[in-house]
Amino acid sequence: MSRLLHRADAPPVPVREMTVTSADGSRVHVELHGPEDAPAVVLAHGWTCNTHFWAAQIRDLAADHRVVVYDQRGHGRSPDAGPGGYSTQALADDLEAVLRATLAPGRKAVLAGHSMGGMTLMAAAGRDTVREHGAAVLLCSTGSARLTAESLVLPLRAGALRTRMTAAVLGARAPLGPVTAVSRAVLKYATMGRGSAPERVDTCARIVHACPRKARVAWGHVLAELDLEADVRELRLPTAVIAGTEDRLTPPVHARAIEAALPHSLGLTELTGMGHMTPVEAPEVVTAKLRELVDLYVTVDGAAEAVSKEEVA
């Protein structure tokens, strides 16, 4: 099966597709949806996912927003990493490249990240490009440190053994293989709430199983050693946090710690019964929060003005 989902499951056809070059020469696939002069939203997906993960948000927001989505290096249509390899520094570099390529100087956008996408925003918090273009931030189902120690995927007592085994799972080289009833059940247990609809489980399974093994393993090692606690304190943009109460990969303890450390927190929303895949499990809630942040922090006049300056340049 190709890396793309079946056409019926795919998000709307983008207005424009482009490839941007990151600091180390890595190429990053970017899609732009919606009117160019509308308020902008930039979406960063998580580990083992791709742009299709944001399909529900794209379908809703693209009617009246400029929606920018991109494949993290090694995922989707972004090829293997360049010399910079796989690191939180690389995540920040790639985000900066996307922002520079898709937003005119001074143009503001709401920046949202799920899981590793949220880690991307935390890693880039101190970057000038993020401060220039970020109006507000939404962090969905993410953590800043101690991912292996706090993970609840393995039904073991907390401690050194569970931590080591969780790290081994994150870095496992075994191929995921085709999507089957068994693999869907495993993915649902590990990443989604017990009440998740079968079609949403299937969507996530197809996305995750399409991730190239090399990127999955490489990023798994990065996540096992993650420490972005200092970076959270540099995220000075207004920031909202969303977490699922049944998230086993990044349990709510992470969201609570992040929310407490943020310089400008807009609060934490805990979604009862939801797992790790909140943009897919609770798309209406995530999309509504994005719209709320745009309404509060991004103006249509500002977006139009920025586009006009881009055209003149």
CSV table of C-alpha atoms in Angstrom, one decimal:
chain,number,residue,atom,x,y,z
A,1,MET,CA,0.0,0.0,0.0
A,2,SER,CA,1.2,3.5,-0.8
A,3,ARG,CA,1.9,6.1,1.9
A,4,LEU,CA,-1.3,7.8,1.1
A,5,LEU,CA,-4.7,6.9,2.3
A,6,HIS,CA,-7.5,5.7,0.1
A,7,ARG,CA,-9.0,8.7,-1.8
A,8,ALA,CA,-12.2,8.6,0.2
A,9,ASP,CA,-10.2,9.2,3.4
A,10,ALA,CA,-7.9,11.8,2.1
A,11,PRO,CA,-8.2,15.5,3.0
A,12,PRO,CA,-9.2,18.1,0.4
A,13,VAL,CA,-6.8,18.6,-2.5
A,14,PRO,CA,-4.5,21.4,-1.5
A,15,VAL,CA,-4.5,24.7,-3.3
A,16,ARG,CA,-0.7,24.4,-3.6
A,17,GLU,CA,2.0,21.9,-2.7
A,18,MET,CA,5.6,22.8,-2.3
A,19,THR,CA,8.9,21.5,-1.0
A,20,VAL,CA,11.0,23.6,1.3
A,21,THR,CA,14.6,23.1,2.3
A,22,SER,CA,15.6,23.0,6.0
A,23,ALA,CA,18.8,24.2,7.5
A,24,ASP,CA,20.7,20.9,6.9
A,25,GLY,CA,19.3,20.5,3.3
A,26,SER,CA,16.5,18.2,4.3
A,27,ARG,CA,13.5,18.5,2.1
A,28,VAL,CA,10.1,19.0,3.7
A,29,HIS,CA,6.8,18.4,1.9
A,30,VAL,CA,4.2,21.2,2.5
A,31,GLU,CA,0.6,21.6,1.6
A,32,LEU,CA,-1.5,24.8,1.6
A,33,HIS,CA,-5.3,24.7,1.8
A,34,GLY,CA,-7.9,27.5,1.7
A,35,PRO,CA,-7.8,31.1,0.7
A,36,GLU,CA,-4.4,32.8,0.7
A,37,ASP,CA,-5.7,36.0,2.3
A,38,ALA,CA,-7.5,34.3,5.2
A,39,PRO,CA,-6.3,33.9,8.8
A,40,ALA,CA,-3.5,31.3,8.9
A,41,VAL,CA,-3.2,28.1,10.9
A,42,VAL,CA,-0.1,25.9,10.8
A,43,LEU,CA,-0.4,22.2,11.8
A,44,ALA,CA,2.4,19.9,12.8
A,45,HIS,CA,1.6,16.2,13.1
A,46,GLY,CA,3.1,13.6,15.4
A,47,TRP,CA,5.3,10.5,15.4
A,48,THR,CA,4.4,8.0,12.7
A,49,CYS,CA,1.8,10.3,11.2
A,50,ASN,CA,1.5,12.6,8.1
A,51,THR,CA,-0.6,15.4,6.8
A,52,HIS,CA,-3.6,13.2,6.5
A,53,PHE,CA,-3.8,13.1,10.3
A,54,TRP,CA,-5.3,16.6,10.1
A,55,ALA,CA,-7.9,15.7,7.6
A,56,ALA,CA,-10.9,16.7,9.7
A,57,GLN,CA,-9.3,20.1,10.7
A,58,ILE,CA,-8.4,20.8,7.0
A,59,ARG,CA,-11.9,20.0,5.8
A,60,ASP,CA,-13.5,22.4,8.3
A,61,LEU,CA,-10.9,25.2,8.4
A,62,ALA,CA,-10.0,25.5,4.8
A,63,ALA,CA,-13.3,27.1,4.0
A,64,ASP,CA,-12.2,30.3,5.6
A,65,HIS,CA,-8.7,29.8,6.8
A,66,ARG,CA,-5.3,29.4,5.2
A,67,VAL,CA,-4.2,26.0,6.5
A,68,VAL,CA,-0.6,25.0,6.2
A,69,VAL,CA,0.3,21.4,6.9
A,70,TYR,CA,3.6,19.6,6.4
A,71,ASP,CA,5.1,16.1,6.7
A,72,GLN,CA,7.8,15.9,9.4
A,73,ARG,CA,11.1,14.7,8.0
A,74,GLY,CA,11.0,11.0,7.1
A,75,HIS,CA,7.2,10.9,7.2
A,76,GLY,CA,4.7,11.0,4.5
A,77,ARG,CA,6.1,12.7,1.4
A,78,SER,CA,9.1,14.2,3.2
A,79,PRO,CA,12.2,12.0,2.4
A,80,ASP,CA,14.8,10.8,4.8
A,81,ALA,CA,16.6,13.4,6.9
A,82,GLY,CA,19.7,15.1,5.6
A,83,PRO,CA,23.0,15.5,7.5
A,84,GLY,CA,21.2,16.9,10.5
A,85,GLY,CA,19.5,13.6,11.1
A,86,TYR,CA,16.7,13.2,13.6
A,87,SER,CA,16.6,15.5,16.7
A,88,THR,CA,14.5,18.1,18.4
A,89,GLN,CA,16.9,20.7,16.8
A,90,ALA,CA,15.9,19.3,13.4
A,91,LEU,CA,12.2,19.5,14.3
A,92,ALA,CA,12.6,23.2,15.1
A,93,ASP,CA,14.7,23.8,11.9
A,94,ASP,CA,12.0,22.2,9.8
A,95,LEU,CA,9.2,24.3,11.3
A,96,GLU,CA,11.2,27.5,10.8
A,97,ALA,CA,11.7,26.6,7.1
A,98,VAL,CA,8.0,26.0,6.7
A,99,LEU,CA,7.0,29.2,8.4
A,100,ARG,CA,9.5,31.2,6.3
A,101,ALA,CA,8.3,29.6,3.0
A,102,THR,CA,4.6,29.9,3.6
A,103,LEU,CA,4.0,33.1,5.6
A,104,ALA,CA,5.0,36.6,4.5
A,105,PRO,CA,7.2,38.6,6.8
A,106,GLY,CA,5.3,39.6,9.9
A,107,ARG,CA,2.2,37.5,9.1
A,108,LYS,CA,0.8,35.8,12.2
A,109,ALA,CA,-0.7,32.3,12.5
A,110,VAL,CA,-2.0,30.0,15.1
A,111,LEU,CA,0.5,27.1,15.5
A,112,ALA,CA,-0.8,23.7,16.5
A,113,GLY,CA,1.0,20.5,17.1
A,114,HIS,CA,0.0,17.0,18.1
A,115,SER,CA,2.3,14.7,20.0
A,116,MET,CA,5.7,15.1,18.3
A,117,GLY,CA,4.3,18.1,16.6
A,118,GLY,CA,3.7,19.7,20.0
A,119,MET,CA,7.3,18.8,20.8
A,120,THR,CA,8.3,20.6,17.6
A,121,LEU,CA,6.6,23.8,18.9
A,122,MET,CA,8.3,23.5,22.3
A,123,ALA,CA,11.7,22.8,20.7
A,124,ALA,CA,11.3,25.9,18.5
A,125,ALA,CA,9.9,28.2,21.2
A,126,GLY,CA,12.9,30.4,21.4
A,127,ARG,CA,13.4,30.7,17.6
A,128,ASP,CA,13.0,34.2,16.1
A,129,THR,CA,10.8,32.8,13.3
A,130,VAL,CA,8.3,31.3,15.7
A,131,ARG,CA,8.2,34.6,17.6
A,132,GLU,CA,7.7,36.5,14.4
A,133,HIS,CA,4.9,34.4,13.0
A,134,GLY,CA,3.3,32.8,16.1
A,135,ALA,CA,0.1,34.4,17.3
A,136,ALA,CA,-1.0,31.6,19.6
A,137,VAL,CA,-0.3,27.9,20.1
A,138,LEU,CA,-2.3,24.7,20.6
A,139,LEU,CA,-0.6,21.7,22.1
A,140,CYS,CA,-2.5,18.4,21.7
A,141,SER,CA,-1.6,15.2,23.5
A,142,THR,CA,2.1,15.9,24.0
A,143,GLY,CA,4.8,15.8,26.6
A,144,SER,CA,8.1,17.6,27.2
A,145,ALA,CA,10.2,14.9,29.1
A,146,ARG,CA,10.1,11.6,30.8
A,147,LEU,CA,8.0,10.0,28.1
A,148,THR,CA,9.2,6.4,28.8
A,149,ALA,CA,9.0,6.8,32.5
A,150,GLU,CA,5.4,8.0,32.5
A,151,SER,CA,4.0,6.0,29.6
A,152,LEU,CA,1.1,3.6,30.4
A,153,VAL,CA,1.3,1.6,27.3
A,154,LEU,CA,2.9,-1.4,29.0
A,155,PRO,CA,0.7,-2.8,31.9
A,156,LEU,CA,3.6,-2.9,34.3
A,157,ARG,CA,4.3,-1.1,37.6
A,158,ALA,CA,6.1,2.2,37.3
A,159,GLY,CA,9.9,1.8,37.6
A,160,ALA,CA,13.1,1.1,35.8
A,161,LEU,CA,11.9,-2.1,34.1
A,162,ARG,CA,8.8,-0.4,32.6
A,163,THR,CA,10.9,2.6,31.5
A,164,ARG,CA,13.5,0.4,29.7
A,165,MET,CA,10.9,-1.8,28.1
A,166,THR,CA,8.9,1.3,26.9
A,167,ALA,CA,12.1,2.7,25.3
A,168,ALA,CA,12.7,-0.6,23.6
A,169,VAL,CA,9.1,-0.4,22.1
A,170,LEU,CA,9.7,3.1,20.9
A,171,GLY,CA,12.8,2.1,19.1
A,172,ALA,CA,11.6,-1.4,17.9
A,173,ARG,CA,12.8,-2.2,14.4
A,174,ALA,CA,10.1,-4.8,13.6
A,175,PRO,CA,8.0,-3.9,10.6
A,176,LEU,CA,4.4,-3.0,11.3
A,177,GLY,CA,3.1,-4.9,8.3
A,178,PRO,CA,-0.3,-4.6,6.8
A,179,VAL,CA,-3.3,-3.2,8.6
A,180,THR,CA,-5.3,-6.1,10.1
A,181,ALA,CA,-7.9,-6.6,12.7
A,182,VAL,CA,-5.2,-7.5,15.2
A,183,SER,CA,-3.0,-4.5,14.4
A,184,ARG,CA,-6.0,-2.2,14.6
A,185,ALA,CA,-6.8,-3.6,18.1
A,186,VAL,CA,-3.2,-3.1,19.2
A,187,LEU,CA,-3.1,0.5,17.9
A,188,LYS,CA,-6.4,1.3,19.5
A,189,TYR,CA,-5.2,0.0,22.9
A,190,ALA,CA,-2.0,1.9,22.7
A,191,THR,CA,-3.1,5.2,21.3
A,192,MET,CA,-6.9,5.7,21.4
A,193,GLY,CA,-9.8,5.7,23.9
A,194,ARG,CA,-11.9,2.6,24.5
A,195,GLY,CA,-14.9,4.2,22.9
A,196,SER,CA,-13.2,5.3,19.7
A,197,ALA,CA,-15.3,4.7,16.6
A,198,PRO,CA,-14.0,1.9,14.3
A,199,GLU,CA,-13.6,4.2,11.3
A,200,ARG,CA,-11.4,6.5,13.3
A,201,VAL,CA,-9.3,3.6,14.5
A,202,ASP,CA,-9.0,2.4,10.9
A,203,THR,CA,-7.9,5.9,9.8
A,204,CYS,CA,-5.2,6.1,12.4
A,205,ALA,CA,-4.0,2.6,11.7
A,206,ARG,CA,-3.6,3.3,8.0
A,207,ILE,CA,-1.7,6.5,8.7
A,208,VAL,CA,0.7,4.9,11.3
A,209,HIS,CA,1.3,1.7,9.2
A,210,ALA,CA,2.3,3.9,6.3
A,211,CYS,CA,5.2,5.5,8.2
A,212,PRO,CA,8.6,4.4,6.9
A,213,ARG,CA,10.3,2.1,9.4
A,214,LYS,CA,13.6,4.1,9.3
A,215,ALA,CA,11.9,7.3,10.4
A,216,ARG,CA,9.7,5.5,13.0
A,217,VAL,CA,12.7,4.0,14.6
A,218,ALA,CA,14.9,7.1,14.5
A,219,TRP,CA,12.3,9.3,16.0
A,220,GLY,CA,11.4,6.7,18.5
A,221,HIS,CA,15.0,6.9,19.9
A,222,VAL,CA,14.6,10.7,20.0
A,223,LEU,CA,11.4,10.5,22.0
A,224,ALA,CA,12.9,8.1,24.4
A,225,GLU,CA,15.5,10.7,25.4
A,226,LEU,CA,13.3,13.7,25.1
A,227,ASP,CA,13.9,16.7,27.5
A,228,LEU,CA,12.2,19.9,26.5
A,229,GLU,CA,11.3,21.2,30.0
A,230,ALA,CA,13.4,24.3,29.6
A,231,ASP,CA,12.0,25.0,26.2
A,232,VAL,CA,8.4,25.0,27.6
A,233,ARG,CA,9.3,28.0,29.7
A,234,GLU,CA,10.4,29.8,26.5
A,235,LEU,CA,7.1,29.3,24.8
A,236,ARG,CA,5.8,32.8,25.6
A,237,LEU,CA,2.9,32.9,23.1
A,238,PRO,CA,-0.6,32.4,24.4
A,239,THR,CA,-0.9,28.6,24.6
A,240,ALA,CA,-3.8,26.2,25.1
A,241,VAL,CA,-3.3,22.5,25.9
A,242,ILE,CA,-5.6,19.5,25.1
A,243,ALA,CA,-5.2,16.0,26.5
A,244,GLY,CA,-7.2,12.8,26.6
A,245,THR,CA,-7.9,11.2,29.9
A,246,GLU,CA,-7.2,7.7,28.5
A,247,ASP,CA,-4.0,8.7,26.7
A,248,ARG,CA,-1.4,6.0,27.4
A,249,LEU,CA,1.4,7.4,25.3
A,250,THR,CA,1.5,10.8,26.9
A,251,PRO,CA,-0.8,10.6,29.9
A,252,PRO,CA,-2.4,13.8,31.3
A,253,VAL,CA,0.4,14.2,33.8
A,254,HIS,CA,2.4,15.6,30.9
A,255,ALA,CA,-0.2,18.1,29.9
A,256,ARG,CA,-0.6,19.3,33.5
A,257,ALA,CA,3.1,19.8,33.9
A,258,ILE,CA,3.3,21.7,30.6
A,259,GLU,CA,0.3,23.9,31.4
A,260,ALA,CA,1.8,24.7,34.8
A,261,ALA,CA,5.2,25.7,33.3
A,262,LEU,CA,3.8,27.9,30.4
A,263,PRO,CA,4.5,31.6,30.8
A,264,HIS,CA,1.1,32.4,29.1
A,265,SER,CA,-1.2,29.5,29.6
A,266,LEU,CA,-4.8,29.6,28.2
A,267,GLY,CA,-5.7,26.5,30.2
A,268,LEU,CA,-5.8,22.8,29.9
A,269,THR,CA,-8.8,20.9,28.4
A,270,GLU,CA,-9.0,17.2,29.4
A,271,LEU,CA,-11.2,15.2,27.2
A,272,THR,CA,-12.9,12.4,29.0
A,273,GLY,CA,-12.6,9.0,27.4
A,274,MET,CA,-10.2,10.2,24.6
A,275,GLY,CA,-6.8,8.7,24.0
A,276,HIS,CA,-3.6,10.0,22.4
A,277,MET,CA,-5.1,10.8,18.9
A,278,THR,CA,-7.2,13.7,20.0
A,279,PRO,CA,-7.4,15.5,16.6
A,280,VAL,CA,-8.9,12.3,15.1
A,281,GLU,CA,-10.8,11.1,18.2
A,282,ALA,CA,-12.3,14.5,19.0
A,283,PRO,CA,-12.0,16.5,15.8
A,284,GLU,CA,-14.8,18.9,16.7
A,285,VAL,CA,-13.2,19.9,19.9
A,286,VAL,CA,-9.8,20.4,18.4
A,287,THR,CA,-11.1,22.4,15.4
A,288,ALA,CA,-13.3,24.6,17.7
A,289,LYS,CA,-10.2,25.4,19.8
A,290,LEU,CA,-8.3,26.3,16.7
A,291,ARG,CA,-11.1,28.6,15.5
A,292,GLU,CA,-11.3,30.2,19.0
A,293,LEU,CA,-7.5,30.9,19.0
A,294,VAL,CA,-7.7,32.4,15.5
A,295,ASP,CA,-10.7,34.6,16.5
A,296,LEU,CA,-8.8,35.9,19.6
A,297,TYR,CA,-5.3,36.3,18.2
A,298,VAL,CA,-5.3,36.5,14.4
A,299,THR,CA,-7.1,39.2,12.5
A,300,VAL,CA,-8.3,39.0,8.9
A,301,ASP,CA,-7.0,42.5,8.3
A,302,GLY,CA,-3.6,41.4,9.5
A,303,ALA,CA,-3.6,38.4,7.2
A,304,ALA,CA,-4.7,40.5,4.2
A,305,GLU,CA,-2.1,43.1,4.9
A,306,ALA,CA,0.7,40.5,5.1
A,307,VAL,CA,-0.3,39.0,1.8
A,308,SER,CA,-0.4,42.5,0.2
A,309,LYS,CA,3.2,43.1,1.4
A,310,GLU,CA,4.2,39.7,0.0
A,311,GLU,CA,2.8,40.6,-3.4
A,312,VAL,CA,4.5,44.0,-3.5
A,313,ALA,CA,7.8,42.4,-2.6
